[in-house]
Amino acid sequence: MKIIQTLDTLGRGGAEIQVLDICRNAASNGLDMIFVCFGDGPLKDEFRKLDIPFIHIQRRLPVDLNLINKLRNIIKSNKVDIVHSYQPVEGIHAYLATLGSNVKRVLSFQGFIQDEKNRLAAKFLIPRVHANIVASNGLKQWLKNSARLDVETNFHLIYNGADPKRILTENPSLRKELNIDDDEMLIGMIGNFYSDPRKDQMTICKSLPRVLSEIPKVRCVFVGRVEKGAERKFNECIEFCSSKGISDKVHFLGPRNDIPEVLASLDLFVFSSLHEGLPLAVSEAMLAGIPTILSDIPPLLEMSENGRYAAIFQTQNESDLANKVIELLKNKERRILLSNEAKKFALQNFSICAHLEKLKLLYSQILSS
C-alpha cells in the first residue's frame, strides 16, 4: 500500500515529531510512504534526510486551489491508496484533492482544537473520511464534550508512539552545559508555551520554592518554544522565579534539537498540563527510562494507568506537586523502580512499533472495506 502523510507546517511539536517517526520507520514496517508538507519549519531538514519522497507545496490561502490540484496530480501519478492528515486544514485539502476517486482518507486527532474555524472543519470532515484516529480515550471524551464533535462512529483509538532508537543516548550533555555538579539533581519539563489552556509551566514554578527549601541542590529546566500569544505566560514564569530569588536554579532553554541528551540529563521528568491528546514528550521520557510526575488529567492518567507507571499530582496544585517531587527525589529506589516499570509499559504501548502495528492494520481494513 502507498500512503501520503501530510502536515501543514513543520514546527517542532508533538504531531510533527510523531509523523517524522512514522515516516522514518515506515519501510521497515512494510509501508510505502510519501511525505507532503504545505509549509516550512525547523523540522524540514530532518524530513528531507529521510529515505522517502519529500514534496513541498506551499499553501498560500486558507483553501488553496492550486495546492489541491498539485496534490491531486501527486496522488494520481504515484497511485496513492491513502492520504493521512493530522489537522483539519490538511484534511480539507486532502478531501478536495481525492474527491471522486477511490483514494481513502484518514484524519488523526492529536489534541486541542484551536478555534471555531478548525472545529467546524473537523465537524465537516469526520463523516467524510474513511477513518478518524484519536490519540487517547481522554481526548475522545474532550472532543465529544468540549468540542461538541460526533465521535461515536468511525473513530479508532491508536496511541501515539515514539521511536526508542531516536531517544536513547548515554550522553547527559545538558548537565555539563549548565555546569550542574554531580551532587545536584535536575528536574525538567519539555513542552511549548501556548496561549491556549494547554501546558501549565507556572504550577511547576510555584512548586519550586518549597522543593528547594527541602532539597537545596536541585535545578529545573523548561524546554520548548514560546508560541505567538503566549509571551505573557512565559514572562510570568520568569518574573515569579525572579521574585522568589530562584532564577539561578531555573533555566528556560527555549526549543532544542537535542531532546535525547536533555532527557539523559534529568533525574525526574515533570509534565504539568491542562489539556492533552497523548503527549509524545511523556512517551519519550518513559521510553528513556526517566521517572515521571504527571498532572491528573484523563489522558495522562490513561498513559500511567492511574498512577501505576508515574507519580500523579492534582492539576494546578503546586503544594501537591512539591510533595511528589520531594518524595521521589529523596527516594532513589522508588525512582528506579518507577522508571523501569514505565519503560516496559511504554515499549508495549507508546513506541513507534506499537503505533505502526495498529496503524498498518487500520490501513488494511479501510482498503479492504
Short mmCIF file of C-alpha atoms in Angstrom, two decimals:
data_model
loop_
_atom_site.label_atom_id
_atom_site.label_comp_id
_atom_site.label_asym_id
_atom_site.label_seq_id
_atom_site.Cartn_x
_atom_site.Cartn_y
_atom_site.Cartn_z
CA MET A 1 0.00 0.00 0.00
CA LYS A 2 1.14 3.54 -0.77
CA ILE A 3 0.37 6.29 1.72
CA ILE A 4 0.81 10.04 1.74
CA GLN A 5 1.41 11.62 5.14
CA THR A 6 0.56 15.34 5.16
CA LEU A 7 1.46 18.18 7.51
CA ASP A 8 0.64 21.85 7.15
CA THR A 9 3.74 23.12 8.98
CA LEU A 10 6.99 21.61 10.24
CA GLY A 11 7.36 23.09 13.71
CA ARG A 12 8.97 21.08 16.48
CA GLY A 13 5.71 19.87 18.02
CA GLY A 14 4.26 16.53 19.08
CA ALA A 15 2.29 15.84 15.88
CA GLU A 16 5.24 16.75 13.68
CA ILE A 17 7.67 14.54 15.62
CA GLN A 18 5.08 11.74 15.51
CA VAL A 19 4.86 11.93 11.71
CA LEU A 20 8.67 12.12 11.47
CA ASP A 21 8.96 8.87 13.45
CA ILE A 22 6.23 7.25 11.31
CA CYS A 23 7.98 8.17 8.07
CA ARG A 24 11.40 7.11 9.40
CA ASN A 25 10.12 3.65 10.35
CA ALA A 26 7.55 3.10 7.58
CA ALA A 27 9.64 0.96 5.21
CA SER A 28 10.78 -1.44 7.95
CA ASN A 29 7.11 -1.96 8.80
CA GLY A 30 6.04 -2.67 5.22
CA LEU A 31 4.58 0.77 4.42
CA ASP A 32 5.41 2.68 1.21
CA MET A 33 5.32 6.32 2.33
CA ILE A 34 5.41 9.74 0.68
CA PHE A 35 5.61 12.90 2.77
CA VAL A 36 3.88 16.08 1.61
CA CYS A 37 4.04 19.34 3.53
CA PHE A 38 2.20 22.62 2.90
CA GLY A 39 4.61 24.88 4.79
CA ASP A 40 8.04 25.26 6.34
CA GLY A 41 9.60 24.89 9.78
CA PRO A 42 12.56 23.73 11.88
CA LEU A 43 11.99 20.03 11.07
CA LYS A 44 12.24 20.48 7.30
CA ASP A 45 15.85 19.27 7.07
CA GLU A 46 15.10 16.20 9.19
CA PHE A 47 12.22 15.23 6.90
CA ARG A 48 14.40 15.80 3.83
CA LYS A 49 17.01 13.38 5.20
CA LEU A 50 14.50 10.51 5.31
CA ASP A 51 14.70 7.78 2.71
CA ILE A 52 11.23 8.56 1.34
CA PRO A 53 9.98 11.13 -1.22
CA PHE A 54 9.71 14.64 0.26
CA ILE A 55 7.34 17.05 -1.52
CA HIS A 56 6.73 20.66 -0.52
CA ILE A 57 3.65 22.53 -1.83
CA GLN A 58 3.37 25.96 -0.25
CA ARG A 59 -0.13 26.78 0.97
CA ARG A 60 -0.90 30.43 0.25
CA LEU A 61 -4.63 30.59 1.00
CA PRO A 62 -6.91 29.07 3.67
CA VAL A 63 -8.30 26.83 0.91
CA ASP A 64 -5.69 26.80 -1.85
CA LEU A 65 -6.99 25.51 -5.20
CA ASN A 66 -3.51 25.42 -6.69
CA LEU A 67 -2.31 23.22 -3.82
CA ILE A 68 -5.34 20.96 -4.26
CA ASN A 69 -4.60 20.47 -7.98
CA LYS A 70 -0.93 19.73 -7.32
CA LEU A 71 -1.81 17.28 -4.54
CA ARG A 72 -4.33 15.56 -6.83
CA ASN A 73 -1.65 15.13 -9.52
CA ILE A 74 0.81 13.70 -6.96
CA ILE A 75 -1.83 11.22 -5.80
CA LYS A 76 -2.62 10.12 -9.35
CA SER A 77 0.95 9.88 -10.62
CA ASN A 78 2.10 7.87 -7.60
CA LYS A 79 -1.02 5.65 -7.47
CA VAL A 80 -1.57 6.55 -3.83
CA ASP A 81 -4.02 4.43 -1.81
CA ILE A 82 -4.41 6.54 1.36
CA VAL A 83 -3.92 10.18 2.33
CA HIS A 84 -3.42 10.66 6.08
CA SER A 85 -3.83 14.13 7.61
CA TYR A 86 -3.28 15.39 11.14
CA GLN A 87 -5.09 18.73 11.25
CA PRO A 88 -8.37 19.99 9.78
CA VAL A 89 -6.56 22.32 7.33
CA GLU A 90 -4.68 19.37 5.82
CA GLY A 91 -7.82 17.25 5.93
CA ILE A 92 -9.84 19.79 3.90
CA HIS A 93 -7.20 19.90 1.16
CA ALA A 94 -6.86 16.10 1.16
CA TYR A 95 -10.66 15.75 0.92
CA LEU A 96 -10.91 18.08 -2.08
CA ALA A 97 -7.86 16.51 -3.78
CA THR A 98 -9.33 12.99 -3.53
CA LEU A 99 -12.97 13.84 -4.25
CA GLY A 100 -14.39 11.49 -6.88
CA SER A 101 -11.54 8.99 -6.55
CA ASN A 102 -11.11 5.66 -4.76
CA VAL A 103 -8.35 7.06 -2.55
CA LYS A 104 -9.05 6.61 1.15
CA ARG A 105 -8.80 9.47 3.65
CA VAL A 106 -7.62 9.23 7.27
CA LEU A 107 -7.73 12.07 9.80
CA SER A 108 -5.88 11.97 13.14
CA PHE A 109 -6.89 13.99 16.19
CA GLN A 110 -3.81 14.76 18.26
CA GLY A 111 -5.14 17.20 20.84
CA PHE A 112 -6.54 20.65 21.37
CA ILE A 113 -8.67 22.15 18.55
CA GLN A 114 -7.62 25.78 18.47
CA ASP A 115 -10.70 27.70 17.36
CA GLU A 116 -14.22 27.56 15.98
CA LYS A 117 -12.97 27.56 12.37
CA ASN A 118 -10.98 24.37 12.97
CA ARG A 119 -13.83 22.82 14.94
CA LEU A 120 -16.24 23.40 12.06
CA ALA A 121 -13.71 21.96 9.60
CA ALA A 122 -13.30 18.89 11.81
CA LYS A 123 -17.09 18.52 12.10
CA PHE A 124 -17.35 18.61 8.29
CA LEU A 125 -14.54 16.07 7.78
CA ILE A 126 -15.43 13.42 10.39
CA PRO A 127 -18.21 11.74 8.33
CA ARG A 128 -16.32 12.29 5.07
CA VAL A 129 -13.11 10.42 5.85
CA HIS A 130 -12.75 6.65 5.88
CA ALA A 131 -11.22 6.55 9.37
CA ASN A 132 -10.77 9.00 12.22
CA ILE A 133 -7.94 8.29 14.68
CA VAL A 134 -7.92 9.58 18.24
CA ALA A 135 -4.76 9.51 20.36
CA SER A 136 -6.44 8.68 23.70
CA ASN A 137 -9.81 7.93 25.26
CA GLY A 138 -9.42 11.08 27.31
CA LEU A 139 -9.08 13.15 24.15
CA LYS A 140 -12.08 11.39 22.63
CA GLN A 141 -14.23 12.49 25.57
CA TRP A 142 -12.92 16.06 25.27
CA LEU A 143 -13.77 16.13 21.55
CA LYS A 144 -17.27 14.99 22.41
CA ASN A 145 -17.99 17.13 25.46
CA SER A 146 -15.98 20.31 24.82
CA ALA A 147 -15.52 20.46 21.05
CA ARG A 148 -19.04 19.04 20.50
CA LEU A 149 -17.96 16.60 17.80
CA ASP A 150 -19.58 13.29 16.87
CA VAL A 151 -17.07 10.65 17.98
CA GLU A 152 -19.46 7.72 18.24
CA THR A 153 -18.88 6.26 14.77
CA ASN A 154 -15.78 5.60 12.67
CA PHE A 155 -13.33 6.54 15.44
CA HIS A 156 -10.32 4.37 16.21
CA LEU A 157 -8.00 4.56 19.21
CA ILE A 158 -4.31 4.42 18.31
CA TYR A 159 -1.86 5.69 20.90
CA ASN A 160 0.94 7.94 19.71
CA GLY A 161 4.33 6.25 19.68
CA ALA A 162 7.91 7.50 19.88
CA ASP A 163 10.98 5.85 18.36
CA PRO A 164 13.18 4.41 21.15
CA LYS A 165 16.21 4.40 18.83
CA ARG A 166 15.87 8.16 18.40
CA ILE A 167 15.62 8.79 22.13
CA LEU A 168 18.22 6.59 23.74
CA THR A 169 21.63 8.09 24.49
CA GLU A 170 24.15 7.89 27.30
CA ASN A 171 25.32 11.48 26.85
CA PRO A 172 23.87 13.74 29.57
CA SER A 173 25.44 16.80 27.94
CA LEU A 174 22.96 19.29 29.38
CA ARG A 175 24.46 18.88 32.84
CA LYS A 176 27.85 19.99 31.55
CA GLU A 177 26.32 22.83 29.54
CA LEU A 178 24.61 24.23 32.66
CA ASN A 179 27.56 23.48 34.97
CA ILE A 180 25.47 21.18 37.16
CA ASP A 181 27.52 19.46 39.85
CA ASP A 182 27.42 15.69 40.28
CA ASP A 183 25.62 16.04 43.62
CA GLU A 184 22.90 18.31 42.17
CA MET A 185 19.62 16.86 40.91
CA LEU A 186 17.91 18.03 37.74
CA ILE A 187 14.17 18.04 37.06
CA GLY A 188 12.59 19.28 33.87
CA MET A 189 9.61 19.66 31.58
CA ILE A 190 9.55 19.52 27.79
CA GLY A 191 6.62 21.39 26.29
CA ASN A 192 5.89 24.61 24.42
CA PHE A 193 4.28 27.68 25.95
CA TYR A 194 0.85 28.08 24.34
CA SER A 195 -1.67 30.90 24.51
CA ASP A 196 -4.42 28.27 24.72
CA PRO A 197 -5.03 26.43 28.02
CA ARG A 198 -2.70 23.50 27.33
CA LYS A 199 0.66 23.34 29.13
CA ASP A 200 0.98 24.60 32.72
CA GLN A 201 4.59 25.50 33.44
CA MET A 202 3.57 28.01 36.12
CA THR A 203 2.46 25.30 38.57
CA ILE A 204 5.96 23.80 38.39
CA CYS A 205 7.48 27.24 39.05
CA LYS A 206 5.20 27.73 42.04
CA SER A 207 6.22 24.35 43.47
CA LEU A 208 9.96 25.07 43.32
CA PRO A 209 10.41 27.32 46.40
CA ARG A 210 9.09 24.52 48.60
CA VAL A 211 11.17 21.88 46.80
CA LEU A 212 14.33 23.99 47.13
CA SER A 213 13.70 24.65 50.81
CA GLU A 214 13.71 20.87 51.39
CA ILE A 215 16.39 19.93 48.85
CA PRO A 216 18.61 22.92 48.00
CA LYS A 217 20.74 21.09 45.42
CA VAL A 218 18.06 20.94 42.72
CA ARG A 219 17.84 22.66 39.36
CA CYS A 220 14.90 22.83 36.96
CA VAL A 221 14.82 23.22 33.17
CA PHE A 222 11.99 24.12 30.82
CA VAL A 223 12.41 23.16 27.17
CA GLY A 224 10.07 24.45 24.49
CA ARG A 225 9.35 27.42 22.28
CA VAL A 226 7.06 30.33 23.15
CA GLU A 227 4.15 30.34 20.73
CA LYS A 228 2.76 33.65 19.49
CA GLY A 229 0.33 34.94 22.10
CA ALA A 230 1.98 33.03 24.96
CA GLU A 231 4.60 35.66 25.75
CA ARG A 232 2.70 36.79 28.84
CA LYS A 233 2.61 33.24 30.27
CA PHE A 234 6.32 32.86 29.67
CA ASN A 235 7.16 36.24 31.24
CA GLU A 236 5.00 35.47 34.29
CA CYS A 237 7.08 32.33 34.91
CA ILE A 238 10.32 34.32 34.59
CA GLU A 239 9.01 37.06 36.92
CA PHE A 240 7.77 34.57 39.51
CA CYS A 241 11.13 32.81 39.71
CA SER A 242 12.88 36.17 39.99
CA SER A 243 10.53 37.36 42.76
CA LYS A 244 11.24 34.20 44.78
CA GLY A 245 15.00 34.50 44.33
CA ILE A 246 15.33 31.18 42.49
CA SER A 247 16.27 32.39 38.98
CA ASP A 248 19.72 30.84 39.32
CA LYS A 249 18.06 27.45 39.84
CA VAL A 250 15.62 27.61 36.92
CA HIS A 251 16.64 27.54 33.26
CA PHE A 252 14.32 28.43 30.37
CA LEU A 253 16.12 26.88 27.41
CA GLY A 254 13.70 27.50 24.54
CA PRO A 255 13.35 24.96 21.71
CA ARG A 256 16.07 22.29 21.48
CA ASN A 257 17.02 19.70 18.88
CA ASP A 258 18.88 17.53 21.41
CA ILE A 259 15.94 16.09 23.35
CA PRO A 260 17.65 12.70 23.94
CA GLU A 261 20.56 14.47 25.65
CA VAL A 262 18.15 16.61 27.69
CA LEU A 263 16.27 13.52 28.89
CA ALA A 264 19.51 11.68 29.70
CA SER A 265 20.47 14.60 31.95
CA LEU A 266 17.27 14.51 34.04
CA ASP A 267 16.70 12.80 37.39
CA LEU A 268 12.97 13.47 37.15
CA PHE A 269 10.61 14.46 34.35
CA VAL A 270 7.61 16.59 35.33
CA PHE A 271 4.73 17.20 32.94
CA SER A 272 2.23 19.78 34.13
CA SER A 273 -0.68 20.22 31.75
CA LEU A 274 -4.31 21.27 31.47
CA HIS A 275 -5.23 19.52 28.23
CA GLU A 276 -3.57 16.81 26.10
CA GLY A 277 -4.18 14.24 23.43
CA LEU A 278 -1.40 11.80 24.22
CA PRO A 279 1.81 13.82 24.61
CA LEU A 280 4.85 12.46 22.83
CA ALA A 281 7.09 14.16 25.39
CA VAL A 282 5.77 11.85 28.12
CA SER A 283 6.22 8.78 25.88
CA GLU A 284 9.79 9.86 25.21
CA ALA A 285 10.56 10.31 28.91
CA MET A 286 9.12 6.90 29.77
CA LEU A 287 10.98 5.20 26.91
CA ALA A 288 14.19 6.92 28.01
CA GLY A 289 13.81 5.42 31.48
CA ILE A 290 13.22 8.73 33.28
CA PRO A 291 10.81 8.64 36.26
CA THR A 292 7.85 10.93 35.60
CA ILE A 293 5.33 13.02 37.53
CA LEU A 294 2.13 13.87 35.66
CA SER A 295 -0.97 16.05 36.08
CA ASP A 296 -4.12 14.08 36.86
CA ILE A 297 -5.93 14.96 33.61
CA PRO A 298 -7.62 11.98 31.84
CA PRO A 299 -5.08 11.37 29.01
CA LEU A 300 -2.15 11.38 31.47
CA LEU A 301 -3.98 9.09 33.88
CA GLU A 302 -4.55 6.84 30.85
CA MET A 303 -0.84 6.89 29.98
CA SER A 304 0.17 6.00 33.53
CA GLU A 305 -2.65 3.51 34.25
CA ASN A 306 -3.94 5.79 37.02
CA GLY A 307 -0.54 6.28 38.59
CA ARG A 308 0.87 2.80 38.29
CA TYR A 309 3.69 3.94 35.99
CA ALA A 310 4.10 7.58 37.08
CA ALA A 311 3.56 9.71 40.14
CA ILE A 312 0.38 11.79 39.83
CA PHE A 313 -0.37 15.23 41.25
CA GLN A 314 -3.56 17.26 41.37
CA THR A 315 -3.65 19.57 38.36
CA GLN A 316 -2.63 23.18 39.19
CA ASN A 317 -1.91 22.22 42.82
CA GLU A 318 1.67 23.36 43.42
CA SER A 319 1.68 22.05 47.01
CA ASP A 320 0.76 18.52 45.90
CA LEU A 321 3.32 18.70 43.10
CA ALA A 322 6.04 19.85 45.51
CA ASN A 323 5.26 16.91 47.80
CA LYS A 324 5.53 14.42 44.92
CA VAL A 325 8.80 15.91 43.65
CA ILE A 326 10.36 15.89 47.12
CA GLU A 327 9.19 12.34 47.77
CA LEU A 328 10.73 11.00 44.56
CA LEU A 329 13.96 12.99 44.75
CA LYS A 330 14.56 11.61 48.25
CA ASN A 331 13.81 8.03 47.22
CA LYS A 332 16.25 6.76 44.57
CA GLU A 333 14.99 3.18 44.85
CA ARG A 334 11.45 4.34 44.08
CA ARG A 335 12.66 6.36 41.09
CA ILE A 336 14.50 3.36 39.65
CA LEU A 337 11.53 1.04 40.12
CA LEU A 338 9.10 3.54 38.61
CA SER A 339 11.29 4.23 35.59
CA ASN A 340 11.98 0.55 34.87
CA GLU A 341 8.31 -0.42 35.02
CA ALA A 342 7.24 2.61 32.98
CA LYS A 343 9.79 1.85 30.27
CA LYS A 344 8.47 -1.70 29.83
CA PHE A 345 4.89 -0.39 29.68
CA ALA A 346 5.80 2.33 27.19
CA LEU A 347 7.62 -0.08 24.88
CA GLN A 348 4.45 -2.17 24.68
CA ASN A 349 2.02 0.73 24.27
CA PHE A 350 3.71 4.02 23.30
CA SER A 351 6.56 3.00 20.99
CA ILE A 352 6.60 3.68 17.26
CA CYS A 353 6.45 -0.08 16.58
CA ALA A 354 3.26 -0.42 18.63
CA HIS A 355 1.81 2.60 16.83
CA LEU A 356 2.70 1.37 13.34
CA GLU A 357 1.38 -2.13 14.01
CA LYS A 358 -2.09 -0.72 14.74
CA LEU A 359 -1.87 1.90 12.00
CA LYS A 360 -0.98 -0.68 9.36
CA LEU A 361 -3.90 -2.86 10.48
CA LEU A 362 -6.31 0.08 10.18
CA TYR A 363 -4.97 0.96 6.72
CA SER A 364 -5.53 -2.63 5.60
CA GLN A 365 -9.06 -2.64 6.98
CA ILE A 366 -10.17 0.53 5.19
CA LEU A 367 -8.58 -0.60 1.90
CA SER A 368 -10.44 -3.90 2.03
CA SER A 369 -13.81 -2.38 3.02
#
